[in-house]
Amino acid sequence: MTATEDRTRAAERKPPQIVDMSWDPITRIIGNLGIYTKIDFANQEVVECHSTSSLFRGYSVFMKGKDPRDAGFITSRICGICGDNHTTCSNYAQQMAYGVKTPPLAEHIVNLGEAAEYMFDHTIFQDNLVFVDFCEAMVKATNPSVLARAERTPAPRGDIHGYRTIADIMRAFNPFEGEVYREALKVSRITREMFCLMEGRHVHPSTMYPAGVGTMPQPSTFTDYLSRLTRVIDFVKEAVALNDDVFDFFYEALPGYEEVGRRRILLGCWGAWQDPAVVDYRYENMNRWGKAMYVTPGIIVDGELVTNDLVDINLGLRVLLGSSYYEDWERQEPFVTHDPLGNPVDMRHPWNQTTVPVPQKRDFDGKYSWVMSPRWYHQPSDSHLALDTGGGPLARLWSTALSGLVDTPYIKATGHSVRISLPKSEKLPETTLEWHIPRWSNTIERDRARPYFVAYAAAMAYQFLEEAMQMMRAGETKVFQDFEVPDEAIGVGFHEAVRGVLSHHLVIKDRKIANYHPYPPTPWNASPRDSHGTPGPYEDAVQGQPVFEENGPDDFKGVDIMRTVRSFDPCLPCGVHMYLGKGKTLTTMHSPTYGASHG
């Protein structure tokens, strides 16, 4: 039933000393995520974990009846972090439903905007939020012996990033004071400017539409993007070296630390960056154009690639309830019985889901979260897999590496690794980075993958720029395609939000939205125990992990637990929307900022 491999230790166990501890809300993220644990301090391990979301996610309710052309603009507001990922994914779903293909230059503009978003979000999260848990101040407060060792340990890649010891790197990540912490904020500003050049506004795009974009394709649009990209490449190269030095040190300084956040390798990736020469958004061709994406979709079970076919991935999706505050919909009439290829569609598939919230008291033996439990049905084992995203980058890199399909001037998937080539920059020479498939899916490897994927996004941005500018020079400047909204249709968009898998499932009837379900990465990662008793990935990764913090119960900070949860890049806006119920009205009044008192 559980998703994790057995982590029972062979050493003789002491009589347990169980203490209930909770962190609610989790800080340094957006949303209402709570982690409730039982910790055995005698044996230094977490013996139980529950993940909760305390507010309702309601977009699937109020999307019904809307004009489908508005879906991208509405669903962008699901999140104040990755709203553009929702817009992009919604447009993909609409383009399938409308039977329309985006012009090639518009596709590259979307790709450039999403590349900038990955660079922006991963940088600010890794360096300004995740690394607070690994900085000098935090390590001093939780593991002073580790900091003492860090002071004596030379940084192996100091010739790249310029820091002499591991402790020097940790100091550079101290909040508000550390050099890398401050520099990351500057890089985040520059990459956000890159995003706005392509998608108009961050984080809710103003120039993104189904079947095209409103961005004016001018040479300066792309050269302004390129000049900013060039300014951050040194930082990108240094970040990989900094992260590798710190994470390798933790493995050496704390033997057994690989068990922190480790779970069975169950990874999902839905693919990113369409190839305009291949994609046509037809469901019948989805396997072909899905495999042409510049991040290859895939499901990885126990380190093996199960499938990279988006049709298979789509048909295997299931939404289970279990510990969630919802009424079941299984006895209702399905919206979709078969996909466009004639394959049967399960009643628990997002196309057929109906969201009926049932508020109630939290009960860890029953229902305790507003997050549902999305799962992927694995036919060979007849099991519903609690896939995780590895925080986004781990699953993307792993799936791309195993598939071995991506082969561009900047990115090469080898079957066991991903090679990333970056051009010469102001301080550092032309550099080839190589991410290797790790032994574990754990806290450190989720975090380690993040700077590698920033480098991946930067490398692909160079390719998208080159191809976009070639189109400009050839006079291929069309960025929008006319279309008609059909009376009835279905569509699905597959994309990667920053922190992982993102899908939007759309059903149109009478030219209106009859059913709409967006599934961002956090419902996958933050899901509670499902109807089969399988814990969600946060719960699964924390439950059973060892505790290395040197503090006892009285001053325990839970740093290893927080490192694990944050390694998934948790973000709960998709779980923080308001449900008013029948007969209630919410009215918000706004007054002008200036001159409000004048008649």
Coordinates of C-alpha atoms in Angstrom, one line a residue:
M1 CA 0.0 0.0 0.0
T2 CA 2.8 2.4 0.9
A3 CA 4.8 4.0 -1.9
T4 CA 8.2 4.0 -0.2
E5 CA 10.7 1.2 -0.1
D6 CA 11.4 -0.3 3.3
R7 CA 13.7 1.9 5.3
T8 CA 13.8 -0.1 8.5
R9 CA 17.2 0.1 10.1
A10 CA 19.1 -3.0 11.1
A11 CA 20.5 -1.5 14.3
E12 CA 19.0 -2.4 17.6
R13 CA 16.1 -0.1 18.4
K14 CA 15.5 1.7 21.7
P15 CA 12.2 2.0 23.4
P16 CA 10.4 4.7 21.4
Q17 CA 10.0 8.3 22.7
I18 CA 7.2 9.6 20.5
V19 CA 6.4 13.4 20.3
D20 CA 3.7 14.9 18.2
M21 CA 5.0 17.9 16.2
S22 CA 3.4 20.0 13.6
W23 CA 4.3 22.9 11.2
D24 CA 1.2 24.7 10.1
P25 CA 1.5 26.7 8.0
I26 CA 4.8 25.8 6.4
T27 CA 6.7 29.1 5.9
R28 CA 8.5 30.4 2.9
I29 CA 5.8 29.2 0.5
I30 CA 2.5 30.5 -0.6
G31 CA -0.6 28.7 0.7
N32 CA -2.0 26.8 3.6
L33 CA 0.2 23.7 3.8
G34 CA 0.5 21.9 7.2
I35 CA 2.7 19.0 8.1
Y36 CA 1.7 16.9 11.1
T37 CA 4.2 14.4 12.4
K38 CA 5.0 11.9 15.1
I39 CA 8.8 11.8 15.9
D40 CA 10.6 9.1 17.7
F41 CA 13.4 11.0 19.4
A42 CA 14.9 7.8 21.0
N43 CA 15.5 6.3 17.5
Q44 CA 15.9 9.6 15.7
E45 CA 13.2 9.1 13.0
V46 CA 9.8 10.4 11.8
V47 CA 7.3 7.6 12.3
E48 CA 4.2 9.2 10.9
C49 CA 3.3 12.2 8.7
H50 CA 0.1 13.8 7.4
S51 CA 0.0 16.6 4.8
T52 CA -3.0 19.0 5.0
S53 CA -4.3 21.9 3.0
S54 CA -6.8 23.9 5.0
L55 CA -8.6 25.9 2.2
F56 CA -10.7 24.7 -0.7
R57 CA -9.5 24.7 -4.4
G58 CA -12.5 25.8 -6.4
Y59 CA -11.6 26.7 -10.0
S60 CA -13.2 23.5 -11.3
V61 CA -16.5 24.7 -9.9
F62 CA -16.7 28.2 -11.2
M63 CA -15.2 27.5 -14.7
K64 CA -18.4 25.8 -15.7
G65 CA -20.6 27.8 -18.1
K66 CA -17.7 30.2 -19.0
D67 CA -16.7 31.0 -22.6
P68 CA -13.8 28.6 -23.2
R69 CA -11.7 31.3 -24.8
D70 CA -11.5 33.0 -21.4
A71 CA -10.1 29.8 -19.7
G72 CA -6.4 30.9 -20.0
F73 CA -7.0 34.3 -18.4
I74 CA -9.1 32.8 -15.6
T75 CA -6.9 29.9 -14.8
S76 CA -3.8 32.1 -14.7
R77 CA -5.2 33.4 -11.5
I78 CA -5.0 30.0 -9.9
C79 CA -1.4 30.9 -8.9
G80 CA 0.5 34.1 -8.2
I81 CA 3.7 32.2 -8.8
C82 CA 3.3 30.2 -12.0
G83 CA 0.1 31.7 -13.5
D84 CA 1.7 31.8 -17.0
N85 CA 2.2 28.0 -16.9
H86 CA -1.5 27.7 -16.4
T87 CA -2.2 30.1 -19.3
T88 CA 0.1 28.1 -21.5
C89 CA -1.4 24.8 -20.5
S90 CA -5.0 26.1 -20.9
N91 CA -4.2 27.3 -24.4
Y92 CA -2.7 23.9 -25.3
A93 CA -6.0 22.3 -24.2
Q94 CA -8.1 24.9 -26.1
Q95 CA -6.0 24.5 -29.3
M96 CA -6.8 20.7 -29.2
A97 CA -10.5 21.4 -28.7
Y98 CA -10.6 24.0 -31.5
G99 CA -8.5 22.0 -33.9
V100 CA -6.1 24.9 -34.4
K101 CA -2.3 25.1 -34.7
T102 CA -0.2 28.0 -33.4
P103 CA 2.1 29.7 -35.9
P104 CA 5.7 28.7 -35.5
L105 CA 7.1 32.1 -34.4
A106 CA 4.3 32.4 -31.8
E107 CA 5.3 28.9 -30.5
H108 CA 8.9 30.1 -30.0
I109 CA 7.7 33.2 -28.2
V110 CA 5.7 31.0 -25.8
N111 CA 8.8 28.8 -25.4
L112 CA 11.0 31.8 -24.6
G113 CA 8.6 33.1 -22.0
E114 CA 8.4 29.7 -20.3
A115 CA 12.2 29.3 -20.4
A116 CA 12.5 32.7 -18.6
E117 CA 9.9 31.7 -16.1
Y118 CA 11.8 28.5 -15.2
M119 CA 15.0 30.5 -14.8
F120 CA 13.3 33.1 -12.6
D121 CA 11.3 30.9 -10.4
H122 CA 13.9 28.2 -9.8
T123 CA 16.5 30.8 -9.0
I124 CA 14.5 32.7 -6.4
F125 CA 13.2 29.5 -4.8
Q126 CA 16.5 27.7 -4.6
D127 CA 18.7 30.5 -3.5
N128 CA 16.3 32.7 -1.5
L129 CA 14.0 30.0 0.0
V130 CA 15.5 26.5 -0.1
F131 CA 19.1 27.5 0.8
V132 CA 17.9 29.2 4.0
D133 CA 17.8 25.6 5.3
F134 CA 21.4 25.0 4.3
C135 CA 22.9 28.5 5.1
E136 CA 25.4 29.2 7.9
A137 CA 22.9 30.5 10.3
M138 CA 20.5 27.5 10.0
V139 CA 23.3 24.9 10.1
K140 CA 24.8 26.6 13.2
A141 CA 21.4 26.4 15.0
T142 CA 20.7 22.8 14.0
N143 CA 24.0 21.0 13.3
P144 CA 26.9 23.0 14.8
S145 CA 29.3 20.0 14.3
V146 CA 28.5 20.0 10.6
L147 CA 29.3 23.7 10.4
A148 CA 32.6 23.2 12.2
R149 CA 33.5 20.5 9.6
A150 CA 32.4 22.9 6.8
E151 CA 34.8 25.5 8.0
R152 CA 37.6 22.9 7.5
T153 CA 36.4 21.5 4.2
P154 CA 37.7 23.1 1.0
A155 CA 35.2 23.8 -1.8
P156 CA 36.2 21.4 -4.6
R157 CA 34.8 23.7 -7.3
G158 CA 36.1 27.0 -5.9
D159 CA 37.9 27.8 -9.2
I160 CA 34.4 28.2 -10.7
H161 CA 32.4 30.0 -8.0
G162 CA 35.2 31.6 -6.0
Y163 CA 34.5 30.4 -2.5
R164 CA 37.3 28.8 -0.5
T165 CA 35.4 26.5 1.9
I166 CA 32.0 24.9 2.2
A167 CA 31.3 27.3 5.2
D168 CA 32.0 30.3 3.0
I169 CA 29.3 29.0 0.6
M170 CA 26.9 28.6 3.5
R171 CA 27.6 32.2 4.6
A172 CA 26.9 33.4 1.1
F173 CA 23.4 32.0 1.4
N174 CA 22.6 33.8 4.7
P175 CA 19.3 35.6 4.2
F176 CA 19.6 39.3 3.2
E177 CA 23.3 39.4 4.0
G178 CA 24.9 36.6 1.9
E179 CA 26.4 37.5 -1.4
V180 CA 24.7 34.7 -3.4
Y181 CA 21.4 35.4 -1.7
R182 CA 21.5 39.1 -2.9
E183 CA 22.8 38.2 -6.3
A184 CA 20.0 35.7 -6.8
L185 CA 17.5 38.5 -6.3
K186 CA 19.1 40.5 -9.1
V187 CA 19.1 37.5 -11.4
S188 CA 15.4 37.0 -10.6
R189 CA 14.6 40.6 -11.6
I190 CA 16.5 40.2 -14.9
T191 CA 14.8 36.9 -15.8
R192 CA 11.4 38.3 -15.0
E193 CA 12.2 41.2 -17.4
M194 CA 13.0 38.5 -20.0
F195 CA 9.6 36.9 -19.4
C196 CA 7.7 40.2 -19.8
L197 CA 9.4 40.8 -23.2
M198 CA 7.7 37.6 -24.4
E199 CA 4.4 37.3 -22.4
G200 CA 3.7 41.0 -21.6
R201 CA 3.2 40.8 -17.9
H202 CA 4.4 38.6 -15.0
V203 CA 2.8 36.5 -13.6
H204 CA -0.5 36.7 -15.5
P205 CA 0.4 37.1 -19.2
S206 CA -1.3 39.8 -21.1
T207 CA -0.3 38.6 -24.6
M208 CA -1.0 34.9 -24.5
Y209 CA -4.1 33.6 -26.4
P210 CA -5.3 30.3 -27.7
A211 CA -3.8 29.9 -31.2
G212 CA -1.2 32.6 -30.9
V213 CA 0.3 35.6 -29.0
G214 CA -0.1 39.3 -29.0
T215 CA 3.6 40.0 -28.7
M216 CA 4.9 42.1 -31.6
P217 CA 7.8 40.2 -33.2
Q218 CA 10.5 42.8 -33.7
P219 CA 14.3 42.3 -33.8
S220 CA 14.7 44.4 -30.6
T221 CA 12.2 42.0 -28.8
F222 CA 14.7 39.1 -29.2
T223 CA 17.9 41.1 -28.8
D224 CA 16.7 42.7 -25.6
Y225 CA 16.0 39.1 -24.3
L226 CA 19.4 37.9 -25.5
S227 CA 21.3 40.8 -23.8
R228 CA 19.6 39.9 -20.5
L229 CA 20.2 36.2 -20.9
T230 CA 23.9 36.8 -21.5
R231 CA 24.1 38.8 -18.2
V232 CA 23.0 35.9 -16.1
I233 CA 24.9 33.0 -17.7
D234 CA 27.9 33.3 -15.3
F235 CA 25.5 33.1 -12.4
V236 CA 23.9 30.0 -13.8
K237 CA 27.2 28.2 -14.3
E238 CA 28.4 29.1 -10.8
A239 CA 25.1 28.0 -9.2
V240 CA 25.5 24.4 -10.4
A241 CA 29.0 24.3 -8.9
L242 CA 27.9 25.9 -5.6
N243 CA 25.0 23.4 -5.2
D244 CA 27.1 20.4 -6.1
D245 CA 29.8 21.4 -3.5
V246 CA 27.2 21.8 -0.7
F247 CA 25.2 18.7 -1.5
D248 CA 28.2 16.5 -1.9
F249 CA 29.5 17.8 1.4
F250 CA 26.2 16.8 3.2
Y251 CA 26.5 13.3 2.0
E252 CA 30.1 13.1 3.3
A253 CA 29.5 15.0 6.6
L254 CA 26.3 13.0 7.6
P255 CA 26.6 9.4 6.6
G256 CA 23.1 8.1 5.8
Y257 CA 21.8 11.5 4.8
E258 CA 20.6 10.0 1.5
E259 CA 17.7 8.6 3.5
V260 CA 16.3 12.1 4.2
G261 CA 13.3 12.5 1.9
R262 CA 14.0 9.3 0.1
R263 CA 11.0 7.5 -1.4
R264 CA 10.5 4.8 -4.1
I265 CA 11.3 6.2 -7.5
L266 CA 7.9 7.2 -8.8
L267 CA 8.3 10.2 -11.0
G268 CA 6.0 11.9 -13.5
C269 CA 6.8 14.5 -16.2
W270 CA 4.3 15.8 -18.8
G271 CA 6.9 17.5 -21.1
A272 CA 7.7 21.1 -21.9
W273 CA 8.4 23.3 -24.9
Q274 CA 6.7 22.3 -28.1
D275 CA 8.6 21.8 -31.3
P276 CA 6.7 24.0 -33.8
A277 CA 7.8 21.8 -36.7
V278 CA 6.0 18.8 -35.2
V279 CA 3.2 19.9 -32.9
D280 CA -0.3 20.1 -34.4
Y281 CA -2.3 19.7 -31.1
R282 CA -4.3 16.9 -32.6
Y283 CA -5.0 14.2 -30.0
E284 CA -4.6 11.5 -32.6
N285 CA -1.0 12.7 -33.1
M286 CA -0.2 13.4 -29.4
N287 CA 2.2 10.6 -29.0
R288 CA 4.3 11.9 -31.9
W289 CA 4.4 15.6 -31.0
G290 CA 4.7 14.8 -27.3
K291 CA 7.9 12.9 -28.0
A292 CA 9.2 15.9 -30.0
M293 CA 9.0 18.2 -27.0
Y294 CA 12.3 19.6 -25.8
V295 CA 11.6 18.1 -22.3
T296 CA 10.4 14.5 -22.9
P297 CA 7.3 13.4 -21.0
G298 CA 7.5 10.2 -19.1
I299 CA 6.6 8.0 -16.1
I300 CA 9.4 6.4 -14.2
V301 CA 8.8 3.5 -11.9
D302 CA 11.7 2.1 -9.8
G303 CA 14.1 3.8 -12.2
E304 CA 12.6 2.4 -15.4
L305 CA 10.8 4.4 -18.0
V306 CA 7.3 2.9 -18.2
T307 CA 6.0 5.1 -21.0
N308 CA 6.7 8.4 -22.7
D309 CA 3.5 8.3 -24.7
L310 CA 1.2 11.2 -23.7
V311 CA -1.9 9.2 -24.8
D312 CA -1.0 6.5 -22.3
I313 CA -0.2 9.0 -19.7
N314 CA -3.6 10.7 -20.2
L315 CA -5.6 7.5 -20.1
G316 CA -3.9 6.4 -16.9
L317 CA -4.9 9.5 -14.9
R318 CA -7.2 8.9 -12.0
V319 CA -8.5 11.2 -9.3
L320 CA -9.0 9.4 -6.0
L321 CA -10.6 10.9 -2.9
G322 CA -9.9 8.9 0.3
S323 CA -8.9 11.5 2.8
S324 CA -10.2 14.5 0.9
Y325 CA -13.2 16.6 1.8
Y326 CA -15.3 15.8 -1.2
E327 CA -18.4 13.9 -2.3
D328 CA -17.7 11.1 -4.8
W329 CA -19.0 11.4 -8.4
E330 CA -18.7 7.8 -9.6
R331 CA -22.5 7.3 -10.0
Q332 CA -23.0 10.4 -12.2
E333 CA -23.2 10.4 -16.0
P334 CA -19.7 10.6 -17.5
F335 CA -18.8 13.6 -19.6
V336 CA -16.5 11.6 -21.8
T337 CA -16.7 7.9 -22.4
H338 CA -14.0 7.5 -25.1
D339 CA -11.0 9.5 -26.2
P340 CA -10.7 10.6 -29.9
L341 CA -8.8 7.3 -30.6
G342 CA -11.7 5.2 -29.3
N343 CA -10.0 4.3 -26.0
P344 CA -12.4 4.0 -23.0
V345 CA -12.0 6.9 -20.5
D346 CA -12.3 5.9 -16.8
M347 CA -15.0 7.6 -14.6
R348 CA -12.2 8.7 -12.2
H349 CA -10.4 10.5 -15.1
P350 CA -10.3 14.4 -14.9
W351 CA -12.5 14.7 -17.9
N352 CA -15.3 13.0 -15.8
Q353 CA -14.6 14.5 -12.5
T354 CA -17.2 16.6 -10.6
T355 CA -16.1 18.7 -7.7
V356 CA -18.6 18.7 -4.7
P357 CA -16.9 20.0 -1.6
V358 CA -18.0 18.6 1.8
P359 CA -16.5 20.8 4.6
Q360 CA -15.9 18.8 7.9
K361 CA -13.7 18.5 10.9
R362 CA -10.2 17.3 10.3
D363 CA -9.7 13.7 11.2
F364 CA -6.3 12.0 10.6
D365 CA -8.1 8.6 10.7
G366 CA -10.6 9.8 8.1
K367 CA -10.7 13.0 6.0
Y368 CA -8.1 15.7 6.6
S369 CA -7.3 17.8 3.5
W370 CA -8.8 19.8 0.7
V371 CA -6.3 18.4 -1.7
M372 CA -7.5 15.4 -3.7
S373 CA -5.2 12.4 -4.5
P374 CA -4.4 12.3 -8.2
R375 CA -2.8 9.0 -9.1
W376 CA -1.6 7.2 -12.3
Y377 CA -3.0 3.7 -12.9
H378 CA -0.2 1.2 -13.7
Q379 CA -1.9 -1.8 -15.4
P380 CA 0.9 -4.4 -15.0
S381 CA 0.8 -4.1 -11.2
D382 CA -2.9 -3.1 -11.0
S383 CA -2.0 -0.2 -8.7
H384 CA -2.6 3.5 -8.5
L385 CA 0.8 5.1 -8.2
A386 CA 1.4 8.2 -6.1
L387 CA 3.7 9.9 -8.6
D388 CA 5.7 12.9 -7.5
T389 CA 7.4 15.5 -9.6
G390 CA 10.8 15.6 -7.9
G391 CA 10.1 19.3 -7.4
G392 CA 9.9 19.6 -11.2
P393 CA 13.5 19.4 -12.4
L394 CA 14.3 15.9 -11.1
A395 CA 11.4 14.3 -13.0
R396 CA 12.1 16.4 -16.1
L397 CA 15.8 15.6 -16.3
W398 CA 15.2 11.9 -15.4
S399 CA 12.5 11.4 -18.0
T400 CA 14.5 13.3 -20.7
A401 CA 17.7 11.4 -19.9
L402 CA 16.1 7.9 -20.0
S403 CA 14.1 8.6 -23.3
G404 CA 17.3 9.8 -25.1
L405 CA 15.2 11.8 -27.6
V406 CA 16.3 15.3 -27.1
D407 CA 19.3 16.1 -29.3
T408 CA 19.9 19.8 -30.0
P409 CA 23.0 22.0 -30.4
Y410 CA 22.6 22.8 -26.7
I411 CA 21.0 19.8 -25.0
K412 CA 21.8 16.1 -25.5
A413 CA 19.9 13.3 -23.7
T414 CA 22.2 10.2 -23.5
G415 CA 20.0 7.6 -22.0
H416 CA 21.7 7.9 -18.6
S417 CA 22.4 11.7 -18.4
V418 CA 21.6 15.1 -19.8
R419 CA 24.4 17.2 -21.3
I420 CA 23.9 21.0 -21.2
S421 CA 26.1 23.3 -23.3
L422 CA 26.4 27.0 -22.5
P423 CA 28.3 29.5 -24.5
K424 CA 31.2 31.6 -23.3
S425 CA 30.1 34.3 -20.8
E426 CA 31.8 37.4 -19.3
K427 CA 33.9 35.5 -16.7
L428 CA 33.6 31.8 -17.5
P429 CA 34.4 29.9 -20.7
E430 CA 32.1 27.8 -22.9
T431 CA 30.9 25.1 -20.4
T432 CA 29.3 21.7 -20.8
L433 CA 27.4 20.5 -17.7
E434 CA 26.3 17.0 -17.3
W435 CA 23.5 15.8 -15.0
H436 CA 23.6 12.1 -14.2
I437 CA 20.7 10.0 -13.1
P438 CA 21.2 9.7 -9.3
R439 CA 20.9 6.6 -7.2
W440 CA 18.0 8.0 -5.1
S441 CA 14.9 10.1 -5.4
N442 CA 15.5 12.1 -2.2
T443 CA 15.7 15.6 -0.7
I444 CA 19.2 16.4 -1.9
E445 CA 18.7 15.1 -5.4
R446 CA 15.5 17.1 -5.8
D447 CA 17.4 20.2 -4.8
R448 CA 20.5 19.4 -6.8
A449 CA 18.4 19.0 -10.0
R450 CA 17.1 22.6 -9.8
P451 CA 20.2 24.6 -10.8
Y452 CA 20.9 22.0 -13.6
F453 CA 17.4 22.7 -15.0
V454 CA 18.0 26.5 -14.8
A455 CA 21.1 25.8 -17.0
Y456 CA 18.9 23.6 -19.3
A457 CA 16.3 26.4 -19.6
A458 CA 19.1 28.9 -20.4
A459 CA 20.5 26.6 -23.0
M460 CA 17.2 26.1 -24.7
A461 CA 16.5 29.8 -24.7
Y462 CA 19.6 30.3 -26.9
Q463 CA 18.1 27.8 -29.4
F464 CA 14.7 29.3 -29.4
L465 CA 16.2 32.8 -29.9
E466 CA 18.3 31.6 -32.9
E467 CA 15.3 30.0 -34.5
A468 CA 12.9 32.9 -33.8
M469 CA 15.4 35.4 -35.3
Q470 CA 15.9 33.2 -38.4
M471 CA 12.1 33.3 -38.9
M472 CA 12.1 37.0 -38.5
R473 CA 14.8 37.4 -41.2
A474 CA 12.8 35.1 -43.5
G475 CA 9.7 37.2 -43.1
E476 CA 7.8 34.5 -41.2
T477 CA 6.2 36.9 -38.7
K478 CA 2.7 35.5 -38.3
V479 CA 1.9 35.1 -34.6
F480 CA -1.9 34.3 -34.5
Q481 CA -4.2 31.9 -36.3
D482 CA -8.0 32.4 -36.6
F483 CA -10.3 29.7 -35.2
E484 CA -13.9 29.0 -34.3
V485 CA -15.2 27.6 -31.0
P486 CA -17.0 24.3 -31.8
D487 CA -20.4 23.3 -30.4
E488 CA -18.9 20.3 -28.7
A489 CA -15.3 19.2 -28.1
I490 CA -12.8 17.9 -25.6
G491 CA -9.2 18.9 -25.1
V492 CA -6.2 18.3 -22.9
G493 CA -3.1 20.4 -22.3
F494 CA 0.1 18.8 -21.0
H495 CA 2.9 21.1 -19.7
E496 CA 5.4 21.5 -16.9
A497 CA 4.7 24.1 -14.3
V498 CA 7.9 25.2 -12.6
R499 CA 7.4 22.6 -9.8
G500 CA 6.3 19.8 -12.1
V501 CA 3.4 18.2 -14.0
L502 CA 0.5 20.4 -15.1
S503 CA -2.5 19.2 -17.1
H504 CA -5.8 21.0 -18.0
H505 CA -8.8 18.9 -19.1
L506 CA -11.6 20.7 -21.0
V507 CA -15.0 19.6 -22.1
I508 CA -17.1 22.0 -24.3
K509 CA -20.8 21.7 -24.8
D510 CA -23.0 24.3 -26.5
R511 CA -19.9 26.3 -27.0
K512 CA -19.5 26.7 -23.2
I513 CA -17.3 25.0 -20.7
A514 CA -19.2 21.9 -19.4
N515 CA -16.3 20.6 -17.3
Y516 CA -12.8 21.9 -16.6
H517 CA -10.1 20.4 -14.4
P518 CA -6.6 21.8 -13.9
Y519 CA -4.2 19.5 -12.1
P520 CA -1.0 21.4 -11.0
P521 CA 2.0 19.6 -9.5
T522 CA 1.2 20.4 -5.8
P523 CA -2.0 18.3 -5.7
W524 CA 0.2 15.4 -6.8
N525 CA 2.9 16.1 -4.3
A526 CA 0.7 17.3 -1.4
S527 CA -2.0 14.7 -1.8
P528 CA -3.2 12.9 1.4
R529 CA -3.8 9.2 1.8
D530 CA -6.0 8.0 -1.0
S531 CA -8.9 5.5 -0.9
H532 CA -6.3 2.6 -1.0
G533 CA -4.5 4.0 2.0
T534 CA -1.5 5.1 0.0
P535 CA 0.1 8.3 1.4
G536 CA 0.9 11.2 -0.8
P537 CA 4.5 12.1 -1.7
Y538 CA 5.1 14.7 1.1
E539 CA 3.8 12.2 3.6
D540 CA 5.7 9.3 2.1
A541 CA 9.0 11.1 1.9
V542 CA 8.9 12.5 5.4
Q543 CA 7.4 9.4 7.1
G544 CA 10.3 7.0 8.0
Q545 CA 13.1 9.4 7.3
P546 CA 15.9 9.7 9.9
V547 CA 16.5 12.8 12.0
F548 CA 20.0 14.3 11.9
E549 CA 19.3 17.5 13.7
E550 CA 21.3 17.8 16.9
N551 CA 18.6 19.6 18.9
G552 CA 16.3 17.6 21.2
P553 CA 12.5 17.9 21.5
D554 CA 12.6 21.1 23.5
D555 CA 14.3 23.2 20.9
F556 CA 13.7 21.0 17.8
K557 CA 13.4 23.0 14.5
G558 CA 12.6 20.1 12.2
V559 CA 15.2 21.2 9.6
D560 CA 15.4 17.8 8.0
I561 CA 11.6 17.7 7.6
M562 CA 11.5 21.2 6.2
R563 CA 14.3 20.4 3.8
T564 CA 12.3 17.4 2.5
V565 CA 9.0 19.3 2.1
R566 CA 10.7 22.3 0.5
S567 CA 12.7 20.0 -1.9
F568 CA 9.4 19.4 -3.7
D569 CA 9.0 23.2 -4.2
P570 CA 5.6 23.3 -2.4
C571 CA 3.1 25.9 -3.5
L572 CA -0.5 25.8 -2.3
P573 CA -2.3 28.6 -4.2
C574 CA -4.1 25.8 -6.1
G575 CA -5.5 24.8 -2.7
V576 CA -6.5 28.3 -1.5
H577 CA -9.6 29.5 -3.2
M578 CA -13.0 30.4 -1.8
Y579 CA -16.2 28.4 -1.9
L580 CA -19.3 30.5 -1.0
G581 CA -22.1 27.9 -1.5
K582 CA -25.6 28.6 -2.8
G583 CA -27.3 31.8 -2.0
K584 CA -24.3 33.7 -0.8
T585 CA -22.8 36.7 -2.5
L586 CA -19.3 38.2 -2.1
T587 CA -19.1 41.9 -2.9
T588 CA -15.8 43.8 -3.0
M589 CA -15.7 47.6 -3.2
H590 CA -12.8 49.6 -4.6
S591 CA -12.2 53.3 -4.2
P592 CA -9.8 55.4 -6.3
T593 CA -6.4 55.7 -4.8
Y594 CA -6.3 59.5 -5.3
G595 CA -9.2 61.9 -5.1
A596 CA -11.6 59.5 -3.4
S597 CA -12.8 62.3 -1.0
H598 CA -13.7 64.7 -3.8
G599 CA -17.3 65.1 -4.9

